[in-house]
Tab-separated table of C-alpha atoms in Angstrom:
chain	number	residue	atom	x	y	z
A	179	MET	CA	143.892	196.913	46.930
A	180	SER	CA	142.771	194.046	44.662
A	181	LEU	CA	141.564	196.556	42.033
A	182	LEU	CA	144.934	198.308	42.063
A	183	ARG	CA	146.719	194.996	41.618
A	184	PHE	CA	144.405	194.151	38.714
A	185	ILE	CA	145.171	197.448	36.987
A	186	SER	CA	148.899	196.958	37.535
A	187	VAL	CA	148.772	193.504	35.961
A	188	CYS	CA	146.920	194.876	32.935
A	189	LEU	CA	149.500	197.625	32.508
A	190	CYS	CA	152.316	195.076	32.632
A	191	LEU	CA	150.697	192.679	30.172
A	192	CYS	CA	149.619	195.271	27.629
A	193	GLY	CA	151.647	198.267	26.597
A	194	ASN	CA	148.605	200.349	25.611
A	195	ALA	CA	146.309	199.634	28.538
A	196	LEU	CA	144.303	202.547	29.916
A	197	ALA	CA	141.798	203.204	32.684
A	198	ASP	CA	138.857	205.470	32.010
A	199	GLY	CA	138.513	208.499	34.227
A	200	MET	CA	134.943	209.647	34.799
A	201	GLN	CA	135.474	212.062	37.673
A	202	PRO	CA	132.527	213.646	39.570
A	203	GLU	CA	133.062	217.191	40.859
A	204	THR	CA	131.926	216.306	44.399
A	205	THR	CA	131.834	213.205	46.592
A	206	VAL	CA	128.233	213.656	47.802
A	207	VAL	CA	125.070	214.708	45.958
A	208	ILE	CA	122.488	216.818	47.836
A	209	LEU	CA	118.987	217.107	46.372
A	210	ASN	CA	116.921	219.799	48.091
A	211	GLU	CA	113.215	219.011	47.924
A	212	GLU	CA	112.303	222.661	47.357
A	213	ASP	CA	114.453	222.698	44.201
A	214	GLY	CA	113.035	219.453	42.835
A	215	GLU	CA	116.361	218.416	41.348
A	216	ALA	CA	120.128	218.449	41.736
A	217	THR	CA	122.928	218.474	39.179
A	218	LEU	CA	126.463	217.118	39.078
A	219	ASN	CA	129.268	217.611	36.572
A	220	ILE	CA	131.191	214.512	35.479
A	221	LYS	CA	134.460	214.968	33.588
A	222	ASN	CA	135.980	212.388	31.261
A	223	THR	CA	139.693	212.560	32.076
A	224	ASP	CA	140.433	209.620	29.769
A	225	PRO	CA	142.364	210.326	26.530
A	226	GLY	CA	139.531	208.823	24.491
A	227	PRO	CA	135.717	209.059	24.312
A	228	ALA	CA	133.618	206.868	26.578
A	229	LEU	CA	130.018	206.136	27.436
A	230	LEU	CA	128.938	207.442	30.829
A	231	HIS	CA	126.395	205.193	32.523
A	232	SER	CA	124.635	206.759	35.539
A	233	ALA	CA	122.224	204.912	37.839
A	234	ILE	CA	120.350	205.353	41.110
A	235	GLU	CA	120.767	202.585	43.695
A	236	ASN	CA	118.461	202.048	46.653
A	237	ILE	CA	119.959	201.158	50.011
A	238	PRO	CA	118.602	197.961	51.635
A	239	GLU	CA	116.692	199.949	54.282
A	240	ASP	CA	114.901	202.248	51.809
A	241	GLN	CA	113.652	200.762	48.546
A	242	GLU	CA	111.143	203.499	47.682
A	243	PRO	CA	111.857	205.100	44.277
A	244	LEU	CA	112.314	208.815	44.937
A	245	LEU	CA	114.265	210.138	41.962
A	246	ILE	CA	115.475	209.489	38.439
A	247	VAL	CA	118.754	210.312	36.729
A	248	THR	CA	119.129	211.825	33.273
A	249	PRO	CA	120.785	211.098	30.955
A	250	PRO	CA	121.152	207.473	32.102
A	251	ILE	CA	123.728	206.863	29.384
A	252	THR	CA	125.552	209.270	27.103
A	253	ARG	CA	128.784	209.628	25.143
A	254	VAL	CA	131.386	211.958	26.628
A	255	GLU	CA	134.377	213.046	24.569
A	256	ALA	CA	137.882	213.079	26.029
A	257	GLY	CA	138.324	216.065	28.332
A	258	ASP	CA	134.647	217.045	28.154
A	259	THR	CA	132.282	217.495	31.091
A	260	GLN	CA	128.759	216.071	31.199
A	261	LEU	CA	125.997	217.561	33.354
A	262	VAL	CA	123.943	214.842	35.068
A	263	ARG	CA	120.547	215.716	36.565
A	264	PHE	CA	118.788	214.032	39.474
A	265	ILE	CA	115.048	214.711	39.431
A	266	SER	CA	112.725	214.044	42.366
A	267	ILE	CA	109.700	211.821	41.702
A	268	ALA	CA	108.594	211.563	45.348
A	269	LYS	CA	104.832	211.190	45.642
A	270	ALA	CA	104.598	212.776	49.107
A	271	PRO	CA	106.530	215.506	50.936
A	272	LEU	CA	109.664	214.294	52.670
A	273	LYS	CA	109.554	214.256	56.475
A	274	THR	CA	113.218	213.384	57.021
A	275	GLN	CA	116.383	213.194	54.983
A	276	ARG	CA	116.557	210.106	52.771
A	277	LEU	CA	119.669	208.287	51.585
A	278	LYS	CA	120.289	206.780	48.162
A	279	ARG	CA	123.417	205.876	46.201
A	280	VAL	CA	124.348	206.960	42.694
A	281	SER	CA	126.837	205.113	40.504
A	282	PHE	CA	128.830	206.375	37.523
A	283	GLU	CA	130.580	204.024	35.144
A	284	GLY	CA	132.758	204.928	32.183
A	285	ILE	CA	132.626	202.440	29.319
A	286	PRO	CA	135.604	202.950	26.956
A	287	GLN	CA	135.103	203.169	23.217
A	288	ALA	CA	135.369	199.779	21.494
A	289	ARG	CA	138.702	199.202	19.786
A	290	THR	CA	139.270	197.855	16.296
A	291	PRO	CA	139.813	194.082	15.947
A	292	GLY	CA	143.415	193.141	16.555
A	293	GLY	CA	144.165	196.315	18.535
A	294	ALA	CA	146.287	195.848	21.631
A	295	THR	CA	144.563	198.508	23.756
A	296	ILE	CA	142.520	197.362	26.750
A	297	GLY	CA	139.909	199.613	28.367
A	298	ILE	CA	139.517	199.210	32.126
A	299	THR	CA	136.124	200.281	33.431
A	300	LEU	CA	136.145	202.039	36.798
A	301	ARG	CA	132.949	202.609	38.751
A	302	GLN	CA	132.274	205.517	41.096
A	303	ASN	CA	129.620	205.168	43.798
A	304	LEU	CA	128.512	208.225	45.766
A	305	PRO	CA	125.933	208.888	48.488
A	306	LEU	CA	122.926	211.007	47.544
A	307	ILE	CA	120.927	212.727	50.276
A	308	LEU	CA	117.414	214.072	49.700
A	309	HIS	CA	116.809	217.041	52.006
A	310	PRO	CA	113.202	217.925	52.992
A	311	LYS	CA	111.749	221.345	52.364
A	312	GLY	CA	111.737	223.413	55.558
A	313	LEU	CA	114.306	221.297	57.396
A	314	PRO	CA	117.158	223.547	58.576
A	315	LYS	CA	120.633	222.725	57.313
A	316	HIS	CA	122.841	221.072	59.921
A	317	ASP	CA	126.583	220.841	59.320
A	318	ALA	CA	127.235	218.421	62.193
A	319	PRO	CA	124.250	216.045	62.509
A	320	TRP	CA	126.361	213.475	64.386
A	321	GLN	CA	126.091	215.774	67.394
A	322	LEU	CA	122.375	214.909	67.537
A	323	LEU	CA	122.988	211.189	68.119
A	324	THR	CA	122.315	209.697	71.555
A	325	TRP	CA	124.587	206.908	72.785
A	326	LYS	CA	122.949	204.702	75.420
A	327	ARG	CA	124.320	201.900	77.562
A	328	GLU	CA	121.487	199.425	78.018
A	329	GLY	CA	122.621	196.651	80.320
A	330	ASP	CA	125.669	195.143	78.642
A	331	ARG	CA	124.773	196.609	75.253
A	332	LEU	CA	125.706	199.934	73.703
A	333	ARG	CA	123.299	201.477	71.229
A	334	VAL	CA	123.259	204.658	69.203
A	335	HIS	CA	119.903	206.359	68.631
A	336	ASN	CA	119.224	208.786	65.808
A	337	ASP	CA	116.121	210.679	66.898
A	338	SER	CA	116.834	213.486	64.434
A	339	ALA	CA	115.584	214.028	60.888
A	340	TYR	CA	119.119	213.813	59.473
A	341	VAL	CA	121.147	211.029	57.887
A	342	VAL	CA	124.426	210.602	59.774
A	343	ARG	CA	127.459	209.004	58.122
A	344	MET	CA	130.508	207.899	60.073
A	345	SER	CA	133.282	205.336	60.370
A	346	LEU	CA	132.493	201.723	61.220
A	347	GLU	CA	134.831	201.707	64.208
A	348	VAL	CA	134.222	203.598	67.440
A	349	GLN	CA	136.603	203.939	70.370
A	350	LEU	CA	135.074	203.023	73.722
A	351	HIS	CA	136.278	204.956	76.760
A	352	PRO	CA	137.775	204.658	79.287
A	353	GLN	CA	138.737	201.125	78.176
A	354	ALA	CA	140.263	202.314	74.856
A	355	GLN	CA	138.478	199.328	73.357
A	356	VAL	CA	137.284	199.249	69.746
A	357	GLY	CA	133.621	198.741	68.919
A	358	THR	CA	132.076	198.241	65.490
A	359	LEU	CA	128.860	199.561	63.975
A	360	PRO	CA	126.950	197.399	61.464
A	361	ARG	CA	127.293	200.047	58.718
A	362	THR	CA	128.655	203.507	57.972
A	363	TYR	CA	125.334	205.371	58.189
A	364	ILE	CA	122.392	205.660	60.532
A	365	LEU	CA	119.051	206.812	59.167
A	366	PRO	CA	116.523	209.064	60.919
A	367	GLY	CA	114.667	207.157	63.624
A	368	GLU	CA	117.078	204.221	63.629
A	369	VAL	CA	118.837	202.503	66.510
A	370	LEU	CA	122.091	200.611	65.865
A	371	THR	CA	123.937	198.316	68.263
A	372	VAL	CA	127.698	198.525	68.714
A	373	ALA	CA	129.520	195.186	68.622
A	374	ALA	CA	132.608	194.684	70.801
A	375	ALA	CA	134.541	191.788	72.287
A	376	GLY	CA	134.478	193.050	75.873
A	377	SER	CA	131.840	194.274	78.287
A	378	MET	CA	130.002	197.547	77.674
A	379	ALA	CA	128.968	198.002	81.297
A	380	SER	CA	131.568	200.641	82.144
A	381	VAL	CA	131.637	202.603	78.875
A	382	VAL	CA	131.136	206.318	79.566
A	383	ALA	CA	132.089	207.859	76.198
A	384	VAL	CA	132.642	206.993	72.553
A	385	GLU	CA	134.890	208.552	69.939
A	386	PHE	CA	134.335	208.191	66.201
A	387	GLN	CA	135.146	209.728	62.833
A	388	PRO	CA	132.120	211.471	61.280
A	389	ALA	CA	131.710	212.455	57.636
A	390	THR	CA	130.348	215.892	56.814
A	391	VAL	CA	127.250	216.437	54.728
A	392	TYR	CA	129.533	217.289	51.812
A	393	GLY	CA	131.640	214.148	52.107
A	394	PHE	CA	134.726	215.441	53.880
A	395	THR	CA	136.046	213.753	56.988
A	396	VAL	CA	136.571	215.942	60.019
A	397	GLY	CA	138.378	215.462	63.296
A	398	SER	CA	137.188	212.685	65.573
A	399	TYR	CA	134.171	213.467	67.732
A	400	ARG	CA	133.698	212.363	71.326
A	401	ALA	CA	130.209	211.831	72.727
A	402	SER	CA	129.053	210.939	76.223
A	403	VAL	CA	127.239	207.677	76.885
A	404	VAL	CA	124.102	207.813	79.003
A	405	ALA	CA	122.553	204.991	81.001
A	406	GLY	CA	119.395	203.648	79.401
A	407	ALA	CA	116.765	201.143	80.430
A	408	ASP	CA	118.110	197.641	81.016
């Protein structure tokens, strides 16, 4: 909301303000290990040329460099589409899916001195999933999660080889209470703890909003909670 307010203020203060429009064709990038690379088209929807800056970002839980992006920076004319490549540099075969982030930033062309036009840079940030060779595709990996009630704590276990992305909030049943996960993804082999104000002792099911592998949200999913070791 603060970004929208900022853009609105710029539009009010300057009659020729514009926001660049580097638009990726998808909301998630999938790099299959057997292919060695993935590609993504980025379109400049701005009325003027701009520099497209692309970068790979590691998540805090996985700092290993696994891929490079090319070109890291290039000029894209108004209305043109630029193909961006993501090339694997992994030194060993992948055993599970890995999660990275990729950012795209459009830098507007510099204006002549005294010009009234202001360029507003907008940054896109997308998830990038590296998929191991030989691992079957799974369109609903959230179904592989195990939700366990351990004493007065509720934990979600990801014993699968898949990255699972979902909403931060989960509904706890039968209390209809809201719990919160620490982040919107759970990596292979991870265990996350759900935070909630009330007791977890009587929770028998959870309901949450998963995100598909391709970035689309689907209907809420309800999973049973099993009793774990105290």
